[in-house]
XYZ file of N, CA and C in Angstrom:
384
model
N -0.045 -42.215 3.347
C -0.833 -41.013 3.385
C 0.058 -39.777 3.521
N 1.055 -39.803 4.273
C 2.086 -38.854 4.588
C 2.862 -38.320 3.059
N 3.220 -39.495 2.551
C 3.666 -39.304 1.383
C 3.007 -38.223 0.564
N 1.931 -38.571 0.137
C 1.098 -38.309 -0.925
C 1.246 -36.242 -0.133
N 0.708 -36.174 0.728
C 0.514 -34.865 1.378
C 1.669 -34.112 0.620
N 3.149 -34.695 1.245
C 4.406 -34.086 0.363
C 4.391 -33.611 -0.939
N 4.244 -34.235 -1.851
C 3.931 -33.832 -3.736
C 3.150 -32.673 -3.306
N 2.308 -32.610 -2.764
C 1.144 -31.270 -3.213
C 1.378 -30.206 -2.690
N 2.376 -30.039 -0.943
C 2.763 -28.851 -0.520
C 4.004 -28.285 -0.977
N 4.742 -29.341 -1.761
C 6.181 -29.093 -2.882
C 5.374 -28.032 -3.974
N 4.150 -28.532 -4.683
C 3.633 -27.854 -5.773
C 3.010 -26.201 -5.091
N 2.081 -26.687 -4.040
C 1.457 -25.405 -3.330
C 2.896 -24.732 -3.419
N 3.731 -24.863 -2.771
C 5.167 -24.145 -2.478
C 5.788 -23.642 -4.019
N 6.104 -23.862 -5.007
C 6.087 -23.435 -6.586
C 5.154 -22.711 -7.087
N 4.238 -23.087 -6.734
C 3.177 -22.342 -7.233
C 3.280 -20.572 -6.603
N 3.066 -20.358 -5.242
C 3.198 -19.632 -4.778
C 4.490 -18.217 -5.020
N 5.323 -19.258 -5.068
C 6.855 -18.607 -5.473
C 7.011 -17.661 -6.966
N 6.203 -18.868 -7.978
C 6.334 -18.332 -9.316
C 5.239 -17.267 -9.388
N 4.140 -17.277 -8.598
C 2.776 -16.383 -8.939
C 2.870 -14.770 -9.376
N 4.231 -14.375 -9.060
C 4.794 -12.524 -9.324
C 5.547 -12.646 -10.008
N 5.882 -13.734 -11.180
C 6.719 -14.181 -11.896
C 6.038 -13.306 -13.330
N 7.159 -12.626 -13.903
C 6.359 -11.786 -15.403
C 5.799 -10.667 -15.210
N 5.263 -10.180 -13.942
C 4.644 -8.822 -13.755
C 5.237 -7.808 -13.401
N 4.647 -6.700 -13.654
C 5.774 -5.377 -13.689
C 5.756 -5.525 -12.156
N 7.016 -4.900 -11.835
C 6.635 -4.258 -10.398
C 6.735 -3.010 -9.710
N 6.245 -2.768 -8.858
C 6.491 -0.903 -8.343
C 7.222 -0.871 -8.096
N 8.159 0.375 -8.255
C 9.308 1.125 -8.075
C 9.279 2.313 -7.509
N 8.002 3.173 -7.723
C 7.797 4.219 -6.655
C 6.545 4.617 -6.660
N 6.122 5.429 -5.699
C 4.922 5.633 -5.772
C 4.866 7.336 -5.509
N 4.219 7.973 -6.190
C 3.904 9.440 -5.820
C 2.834 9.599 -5.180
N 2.508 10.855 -4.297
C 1.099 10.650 -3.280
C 1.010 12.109 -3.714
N -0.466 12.302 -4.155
C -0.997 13.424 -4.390
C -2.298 14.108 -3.673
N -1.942 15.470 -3.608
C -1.019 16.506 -3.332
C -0.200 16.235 -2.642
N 1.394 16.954 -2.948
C 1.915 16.812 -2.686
C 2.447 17.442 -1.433
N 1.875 18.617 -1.173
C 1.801 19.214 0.231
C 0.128 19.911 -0.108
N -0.615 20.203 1.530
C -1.865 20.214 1.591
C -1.726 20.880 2.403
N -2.790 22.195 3.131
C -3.346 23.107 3.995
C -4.976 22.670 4.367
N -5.402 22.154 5.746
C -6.211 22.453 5.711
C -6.924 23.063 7.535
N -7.684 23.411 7.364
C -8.585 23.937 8.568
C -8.959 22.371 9.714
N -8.334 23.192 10.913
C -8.294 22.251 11.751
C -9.900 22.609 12.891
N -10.189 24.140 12.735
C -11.560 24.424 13.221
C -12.606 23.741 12.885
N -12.826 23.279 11.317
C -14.153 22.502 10.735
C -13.456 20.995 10.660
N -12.272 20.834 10.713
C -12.365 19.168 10.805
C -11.666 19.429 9.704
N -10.866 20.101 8.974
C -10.609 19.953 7.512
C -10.286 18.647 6.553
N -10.618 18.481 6.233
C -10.029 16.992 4.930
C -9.597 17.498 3.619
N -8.885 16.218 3.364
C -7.859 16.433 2.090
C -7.895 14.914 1.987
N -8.101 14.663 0.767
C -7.837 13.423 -0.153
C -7.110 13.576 -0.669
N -6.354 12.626 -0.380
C -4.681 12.313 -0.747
C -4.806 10.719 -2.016
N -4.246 10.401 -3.270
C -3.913 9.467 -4.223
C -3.046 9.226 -4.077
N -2.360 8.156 -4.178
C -1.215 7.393 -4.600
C -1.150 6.869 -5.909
N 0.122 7.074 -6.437
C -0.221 6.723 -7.998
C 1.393 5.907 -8.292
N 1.311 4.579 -8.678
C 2.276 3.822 -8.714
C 3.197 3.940 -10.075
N 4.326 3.495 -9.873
C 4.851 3.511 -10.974
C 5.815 2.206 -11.115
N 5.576 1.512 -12.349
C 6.053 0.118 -12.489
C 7.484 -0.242 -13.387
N 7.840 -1.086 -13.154
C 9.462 -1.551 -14.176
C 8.912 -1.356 -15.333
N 7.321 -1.654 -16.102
C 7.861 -1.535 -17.709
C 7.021 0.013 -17.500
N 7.309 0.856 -16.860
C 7.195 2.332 -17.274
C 6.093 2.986 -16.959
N 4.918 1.596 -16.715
C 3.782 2.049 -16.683
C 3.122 2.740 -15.089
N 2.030 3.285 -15.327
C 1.667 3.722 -14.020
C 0.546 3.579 -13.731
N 0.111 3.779 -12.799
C -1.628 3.536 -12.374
C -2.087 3.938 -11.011
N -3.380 4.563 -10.449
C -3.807 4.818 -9.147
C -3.622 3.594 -8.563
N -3.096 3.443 -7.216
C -3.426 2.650 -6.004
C -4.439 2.645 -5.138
N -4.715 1.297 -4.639
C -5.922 1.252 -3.750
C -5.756 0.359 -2.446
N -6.896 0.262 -1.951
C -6.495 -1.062 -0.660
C -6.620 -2.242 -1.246
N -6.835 -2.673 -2.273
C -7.180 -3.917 -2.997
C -5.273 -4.532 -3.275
N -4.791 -3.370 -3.692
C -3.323 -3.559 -3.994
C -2.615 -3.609 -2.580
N -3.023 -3.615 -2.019
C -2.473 -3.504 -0.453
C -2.520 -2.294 -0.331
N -2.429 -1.180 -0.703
C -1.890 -0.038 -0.432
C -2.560 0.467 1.429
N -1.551 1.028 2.338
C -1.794 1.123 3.433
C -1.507 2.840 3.985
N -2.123 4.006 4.051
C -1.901 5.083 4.541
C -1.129 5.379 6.083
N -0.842 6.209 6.163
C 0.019 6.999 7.589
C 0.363 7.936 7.741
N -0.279 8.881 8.867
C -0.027 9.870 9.358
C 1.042 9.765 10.460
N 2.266 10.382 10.099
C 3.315 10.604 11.099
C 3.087 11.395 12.594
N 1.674 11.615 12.836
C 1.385 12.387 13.711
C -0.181 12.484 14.085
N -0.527 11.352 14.734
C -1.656 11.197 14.454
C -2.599 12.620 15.331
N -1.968 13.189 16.139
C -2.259 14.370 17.323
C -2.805 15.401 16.302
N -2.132 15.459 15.085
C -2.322 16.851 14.328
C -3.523 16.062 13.333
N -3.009 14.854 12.278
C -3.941 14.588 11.390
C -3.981 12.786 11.746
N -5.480 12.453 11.308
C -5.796 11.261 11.245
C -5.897 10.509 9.268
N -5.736 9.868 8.965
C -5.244 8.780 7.568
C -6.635 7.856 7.969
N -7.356 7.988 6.834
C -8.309 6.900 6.873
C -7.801 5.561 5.425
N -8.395 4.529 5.146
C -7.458 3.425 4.319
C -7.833 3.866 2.885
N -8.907 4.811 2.740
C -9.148 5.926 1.351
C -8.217 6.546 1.288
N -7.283 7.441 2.055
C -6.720 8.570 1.871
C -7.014 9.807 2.219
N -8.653 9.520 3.280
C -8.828 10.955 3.179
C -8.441 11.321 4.560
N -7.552 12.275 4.786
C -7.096 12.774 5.974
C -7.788 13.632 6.724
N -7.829 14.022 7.831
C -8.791 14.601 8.632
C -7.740 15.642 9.762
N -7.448 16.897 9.801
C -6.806 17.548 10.648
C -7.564 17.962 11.856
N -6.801 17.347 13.382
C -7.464 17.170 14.044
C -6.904 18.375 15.110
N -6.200 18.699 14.931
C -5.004 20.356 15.730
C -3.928 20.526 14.984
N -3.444 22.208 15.127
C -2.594 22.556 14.291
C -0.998 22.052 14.567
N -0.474 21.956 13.326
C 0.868 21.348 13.478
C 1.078 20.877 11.785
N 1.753 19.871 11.311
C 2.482 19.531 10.788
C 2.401 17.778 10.773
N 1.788 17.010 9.318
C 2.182 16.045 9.320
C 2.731 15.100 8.254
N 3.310 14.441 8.127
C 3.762 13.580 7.041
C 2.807 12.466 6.382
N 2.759 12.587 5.573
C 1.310 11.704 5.112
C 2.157 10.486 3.753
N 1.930 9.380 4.684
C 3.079 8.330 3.691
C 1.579 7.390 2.759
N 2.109 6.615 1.839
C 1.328 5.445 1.449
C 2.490 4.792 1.040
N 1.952 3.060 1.329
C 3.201 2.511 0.811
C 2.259 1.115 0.451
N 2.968 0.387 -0.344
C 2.277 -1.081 -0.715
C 3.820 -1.684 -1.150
N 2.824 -3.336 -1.541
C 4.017 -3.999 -1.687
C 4.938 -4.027 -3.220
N 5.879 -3.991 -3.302
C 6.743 -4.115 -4.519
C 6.003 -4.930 -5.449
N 5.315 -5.948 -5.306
C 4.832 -7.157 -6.219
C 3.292 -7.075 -5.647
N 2.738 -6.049 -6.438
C 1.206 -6.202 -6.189
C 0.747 -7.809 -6.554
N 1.017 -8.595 -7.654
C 0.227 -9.455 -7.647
C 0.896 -10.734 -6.863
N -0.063 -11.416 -6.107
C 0.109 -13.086 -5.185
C -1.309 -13.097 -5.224
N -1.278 -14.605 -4.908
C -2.275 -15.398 -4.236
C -2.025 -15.714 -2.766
N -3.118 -14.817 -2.345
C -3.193 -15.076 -0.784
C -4.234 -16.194 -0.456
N -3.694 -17.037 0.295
C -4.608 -18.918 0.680
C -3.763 -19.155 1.712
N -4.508 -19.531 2.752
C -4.012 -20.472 3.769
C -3.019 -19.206 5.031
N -3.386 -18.513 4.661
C -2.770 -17.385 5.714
C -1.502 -16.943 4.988
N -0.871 -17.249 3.949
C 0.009 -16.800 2.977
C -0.284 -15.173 2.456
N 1.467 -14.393 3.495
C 0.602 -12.872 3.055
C 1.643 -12.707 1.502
N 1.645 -11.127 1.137
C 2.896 -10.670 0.658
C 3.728 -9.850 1.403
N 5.220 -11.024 0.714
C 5.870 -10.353 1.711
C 7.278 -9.473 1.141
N 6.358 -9.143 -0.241
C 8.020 -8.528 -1.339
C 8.182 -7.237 0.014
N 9.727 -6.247 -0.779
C 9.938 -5.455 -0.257
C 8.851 -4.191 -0.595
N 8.947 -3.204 0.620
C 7.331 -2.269 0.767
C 8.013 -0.865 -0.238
N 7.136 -0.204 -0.981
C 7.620 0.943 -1.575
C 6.878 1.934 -0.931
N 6.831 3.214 -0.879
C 6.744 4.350 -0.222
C 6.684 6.028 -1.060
N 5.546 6.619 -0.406
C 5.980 8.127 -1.194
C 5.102 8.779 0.118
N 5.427 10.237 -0.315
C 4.886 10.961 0.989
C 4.625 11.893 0.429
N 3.737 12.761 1.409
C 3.193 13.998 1.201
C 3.320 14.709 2.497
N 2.988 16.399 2.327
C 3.288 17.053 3.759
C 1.547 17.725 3.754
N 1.146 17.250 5.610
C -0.430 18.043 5.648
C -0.195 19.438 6.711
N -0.490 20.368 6.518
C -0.472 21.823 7.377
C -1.392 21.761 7.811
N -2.005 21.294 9.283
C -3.281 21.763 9.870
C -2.919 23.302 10.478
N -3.938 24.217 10.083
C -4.118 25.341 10.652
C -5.164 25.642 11.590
């Protein structure tokens, strides 16, 4: 019985490995706007995009489906919701990152995350 188990977590294990095998992958990501002003009296928001850019040239919006994960360097001034839309919460100054993984595509099973290297772009938010 032991045996048999072996063959199939050798294959699960190949399988897994080859699954980002052939697909473009990200190389950078731009986050738009690229710097933002907004009003910290009404709560101001700003929707922020991320827009990827891949080895064969191509590009495309990011989402949370792709992993993509937001961050405010300062959460005191602005808050990052997993949309993008930021919320200035007192005046100051913040860095507004998105980053996902190098190899958008895997199969996630069995608690198997991705774990390529993370790419990154930023933007600057002005709460006033």
């Amino acid at each position: 019985m032991k045996y048999l188990l072996l063959p199939s977590l050798l294959i699960t294990a190949a399988l897994l490995v080859a699954c980002g095998a052939g697909h473009p992958r990200l190389t950078s990501i731009a986050v738009s706007p690229s710097s933002a002003t907004a009003s910290t009296s009404l709560q101001g928001q700003v929707g922020f995009t991320a827009t990827g850019t891949f080895t064969d040239r191509s590009s495309r919006e990011l989402h949370l489906a792709d992993g993509l994960e937001w961050k405010s360097s300062n959460t005191v001034v602005a808050t990052i919701d997993d949309t993008g839309e930021a919320t200035c919460v007192s005046p100051g100054s913040a860095t507004i990152t998105a980053t996902a993984p190098a190899d958008l595509q895997i199969t996630v099973s069995n608690g198997v995350q991705n774990t390529s290297p993370k790419v990154s772009g930023t933007a600057t938010l002005n709460c006033t």
